Each structure stands twice: as structure tokens, then as C-alpha cells.
Short mmCIF file of C-alpha atoms in Angstrom, two decimals:
data_model
loop_
_atom_site.label_atom_id
_atom_site.label_comp_id
_atom_site.label_asym_id
_atom_site.label_seq_id
_atom_site.Cartn_x
_atom_site.Cartn_y
_atom_site.Cartn_z
CA MET P 1 86.28 -14.19 -5.52
CA LYS P 2 85.09 -17.64 -6.33
CA ILE P 3 81.49 -18.75 -5.68
CA ASP P 4 80.95 -22.17 -4.19
CA TRP P 5 77.92 -23.53 -6.10
CA LYS P 6 77.89 -26.72 -4.11
CA SER P 7 77.09 -25.04 -0.81
CA LYS P 8 73.48 -25.18 0.32
CA LYS P 9 73.46 -21.53 1.36
CA THR P 10 74.57 -20.35 -2.09
CA ARG P 11 71.92 -22.46 -3.83
CA THR P 12 69.17 -21.14 -1.47
CA ILE P 13 70.15 -17.52 -2.05
CA THR P 14 70.26 -18.16 -5.84
CA VAL P 15 66.75 -19.71 -5.82
CA ILE P 16 65.34 -16.83 -3.73
CA LEU P 17 66.90 -14.23 -6.04
CA ALA P 18 65.57 -16.12 -9.08
CA ILE P 19 62.05 -16.16 -7.55
CA ILE P 20 62.22 -12.39 -7.01
CA ILE P 21 64.03 -11.31 -10.20
CA VAL P 22 62.40 -13.56 -12.85
CA PRO P 23 58.81 -12.19 -12.39
CA ILE P 24 60.14 -8.61 -12.42
CA LEU P 25 62.02 -9.25 -15.66
CA PHE P 26 58.99 -11.05 -17.19
CA ASN P 27 56.70 -8.10 -16.31
CA GLN P 28 59.16 -5.62 -17.84
CA LEU P 29 59.44 -7.68 -21.04
CA LYS P 30 55.66 -8.02 -21.29
CA THR P 31 55.13 -4.26 -20.83
CA THR P 32 57.76 -3.50 -23.45
CA ALA P 33 56.21 -5.97 -25.92
CA VAL P 34 52.69 -4.55 -25.44
CA SER P 35 54.03 -1.00 -25.94
CA ILE P 36 55.75 -1.99 -29.20
CA ILE P 37 52.65 -3.79 -30.54
CA SER P 38 50.40 -0.80 -29.59
CA ALA P 39 52.77 1.64 -31.31
CA ILE P 40 52.74 -0.46 -34.49
CA ALA P 41 48.93 -0.72 -34.44
CA MET P 42 48.52 3.04 -33.87
CA SER P 43 50.79 3.92 -36.76
CA GLN P 44 48.68 2.00 -39.29
CA PRO P 45 45.44 3.51 -40.64
CA GLN P 46 42.15 2.15 -39.35
CA VAL P 47 39.90 0.16 -41.65
CA VAL P 48 36.43 1.71 -41.93
CA GLU P 49 33.42 0.31 -43.78
CA VAL P 50 31.52 2.79 -45.90
CA ALA P 51 27.96 2.38 -47.15
CA ASN P 52 25.79 4.56 -49.31
CA PRO P 53 22.59 5.69 -47.59
CA MET P 54 19.26 4.52 -48.97
CA GLU P 55 16.22 6.79 -48.98
CA MET P 56 12.90 5.11 -48.10
CA ASP P 57 9.81 5.59 -45.99
CA ILE P 58 9.84 3.78 -42.66
CA TYR P 59 6.62 2.95 -40.86
CA PRO P 60 7.50 1.02 -37.72
CA GLU P 61 4.79 -1.35 -36.61
CA HIS P 62 4.68 -3.14 -33.29
CA GLU P 63 2.22 -5.71 -32.04
CA THR P 64 2.16 -6.32 -28.31
CA THR P 65 -0.22 -7.57 -25.72
CA GLY P 66 -1.04 -5.43 -22.74
CA ARG P 67 -3.52 -4.47 -20.11
CA VAL P 68 -5.35 -1.15 -19.92
CA GLU P 69 -5.92 0.30 -16.48
CA ALA P 70 -7.91 3.42 -15.64
CA ALA P 71 -6.00 6.42 -14.36
CA LEU P 72 -8.74 7.06 -11.80
CA SER P 73 -10.82 4.37 -10.14
CA VAL P 74 -13.02 4.05 -7.10
CA ASP P 75 -13.88 1.08 -4.93
CA ILE P 76 -17.58 1.08 -4.17
CA ILE P 77 -18.39 -0.32 -0.75
CA ALA P 78 -21.83 -0.50 0.86
CA ARG P 79 -22.13 1.11 4.28
CA VAL P 80 -24.61 -1.56 5.36
CA SER P 81 -24.62 -5.32 5.01
CA GLY P 82 -27.34 -7.35 3.34
CA TRP P 83 -28.31 -9.28 0.23
CA LEU P 84 -27.74 -7.43 -3.04
CA GLN P 85 -30.99 -7.32 -5.03
CA GLN P 86 -30.09 -5.02 -7.93
CA LYS P 87 -26.99 -3.41 -9.43
CA TYR P 88 -27.61 -0.21 -11.44
CA PHE P 89 -24.30 0.18 -13.27
CA GLU P 90 -21.81 -1.84 -15.32
CA GLU P 91 -18.10 -2.05 -14.59
CA GLY P 92 -16.33 0.81 -16.37
CA ASP P 93 -19.43 3.08 -16.55
CA ARG P 94 -19.20 6.71 -15.51
CA VAL P 95 -21.33 7.43 -12.48
CA ARG P 96 -22.66 10.74 -11.20
CA LYS P 97 -22.85 12.06 -7.68
CA GLY P 98 -26.06 10.85 -6.05
CA GLN P 99 -26.67 8.13 -8.65
CA LYS P 100 -28.31 4.97 -7.31
CA LEU P 101 -25.75 2.16 -7.59
CA PHE P 102 -27.15 -0.80 -5.63
CA GLN P 103 -30.35 -1.96 -4.01
CA ILE P 104 -29.87 -4.04 -0.90
CA GLU P 105 -32.74 -6.15 0.42
CA PRO P 106 -34.71 -3.65 2.54
CA THR P 107 -36.78 -5.95 4.79
CA GLU P 108 -34.10 -6.19 7.48
CA TYR P 109 -33.68 -2.40 7.57
CA ILE P 110 -37.42 -1.71 7.50
CA LEU P 111 -37.83 -4.05 10.47
CA ALA P 112 -34.91 -2.36 12.30
CA ALA P 113 -36.42 1.09 11.62
CA LYS P 114 -39.84 0.01 12.90
CA THR P 115 -38.24 -1.52 16.01
CA ALA P 116 -36.29 1.70 16.66
CA ARG P 117 -39.45 3.80 16.17
CA ALA P 118 -41.33 1.57 18.65
CA THR P 119 -38.49 1.92 21.17
CA VAL P 120 -38.58 5.72 20.78
CA ASN P 121 -42.34 5.75 21.28
CA GLU P 122 -42.05 3.50 24.35
CA ASN P 123 -39.32 5.67 25.89
CA THR P 124 -41.33 8.82 25.13
CA ALA P 125 -44.35 7.35 26.94
CA VAL P 126 -42.20 6.31 29.92
CA TYR P 127 -40.72 9.82 30.07
CA LYS P 128 -44.14 11.51 29.92
CA ASN P 129 -45.44 9.16 32.62
CA SER P 130 -42.43 9.90 34.85
CA GLN P 131 -43.11 13.66 34.40
CA ILE P 132 -46.72 13.19 35.47
CA ASP P 133 -45.68 11.05 38.47
CA TYR P 134 -43.11 13.68 39.49
CA ARG P 135 -45.62 16.55 39.35
CA ARG P 136 -48.15 14.48 41.33
CA ALA P 137 -45.48 13.59 43.95
CA ALA P 138 -44.45 17.26 44.23
CA ALA P 139 -48.05 18.32 44.84
CA LEU P 140 -48.59 15.54 47.40
CA LEU P 141 -45.34 16.41 49.19
CA LYS P 142 -46.50 20.03 49.62
CA GLU P 143 -49.59 18.76 51.40
CA ASP P 144 -47.43 16.32 53.38
CA LEU P 145 -49.35 13.31 52.02
CA VAL P 146 -46.24 11.34 50.78
CA SER P 147 -42.83 10.70 52.21
CA ARG P 148 -39.75 12.57 51.12
CA GLU P 149 -38.32 9.22 49.88
CA TYR P 150 -41.31 8.68 47.55
CA TYR P 151 -40.82 12.20 46.13
CA ASP P 152 -37.06 11.61 45.66
CA ASN P 153 -37.75 8.35 43.78
CA LYS P 154 -40.14 10.14 41.41
CA LEU P 155 -37.61 12.93 40.92
CA THR P 156 -34.92 10.39 40.05
CA ASP P 157 -37.25 8.51 37.69
CA ARG P 158 -38.00 11.76 35.86
CA ASN P 159 -34.33 12.29 34.98
#
């Protein structure tokens, strides 16, 4: 059988086969070459450097910068607002339970306490007066000298 190299079909098939076969052959040759080179390298002894040990004292020294942070810390927050007059501790000091830490300007709180005391006294007086008015209205109602409405108002005021 004679192959016609001038035909387009024959040339196309030849190029396709070359594209498929050449990389396969190249890969096989490469694998074989790597295997031969590895076998040669494995058969030769390895070169190892040898050194005699030296005996000496070693004191490693390191200089670094860092930041120290306490393992336990507490944020101190006032339960009331006001102007800080005095601070009774330094940052980093140990403090004990019940120790005085700050003094806040007391005038505002003294005034608020006096105002609250006056309000309590006023309300106490109003309450006592409403009790007296109620008892008086109850006695007058028994003698039919006041209306039932007047008595009910004094009863309501008492509560």
C-alpha cells in the first residue's frame, strides 16, 4: 500500500497524530531521564559536613520594649455626678474595701437632702392635717351636721 503524501486528508491525519503522539513520547522520555538521574544520585554517597562541638557557657540576653498590664483591674465610677474635689489614691495603688476614694463637692447633695427632708416634713404635716379633718368630719356626720359629700371628700383626702 502506497501513501499519498500530497493529499490534504493524509497531511491532516499526520498532523493530528503528531500532535497526540509527540507529547506522549516527550513525557515518557522525560520520566525515563529523571528516573536515570535519580538512580545515579541515590547510588552515590551523600556529602555531610562534620564539626567538632565546642564547650562554653551560654547566657542569652534579650532587650525588648514592652508594656506591663495588671492581671486584675477595676474601673472606678462614681454613682453620683458632681465636681471632684479630692482624690485619695494614686493609679496602681492597692485599695481596701470601704476605703474613701474620692470626695465630690457636697453642696449640691446637701441642698438636695435638705429639700427632700422639707418635702417629707410638709407631706407629714399634710397627712396629719387630713387625719384630723377626717376624724372631725366623721364626728360631724354622726350628728348630721355635714353632708355625706363633705365626709367623703375628707375620707379621700386622708388616703
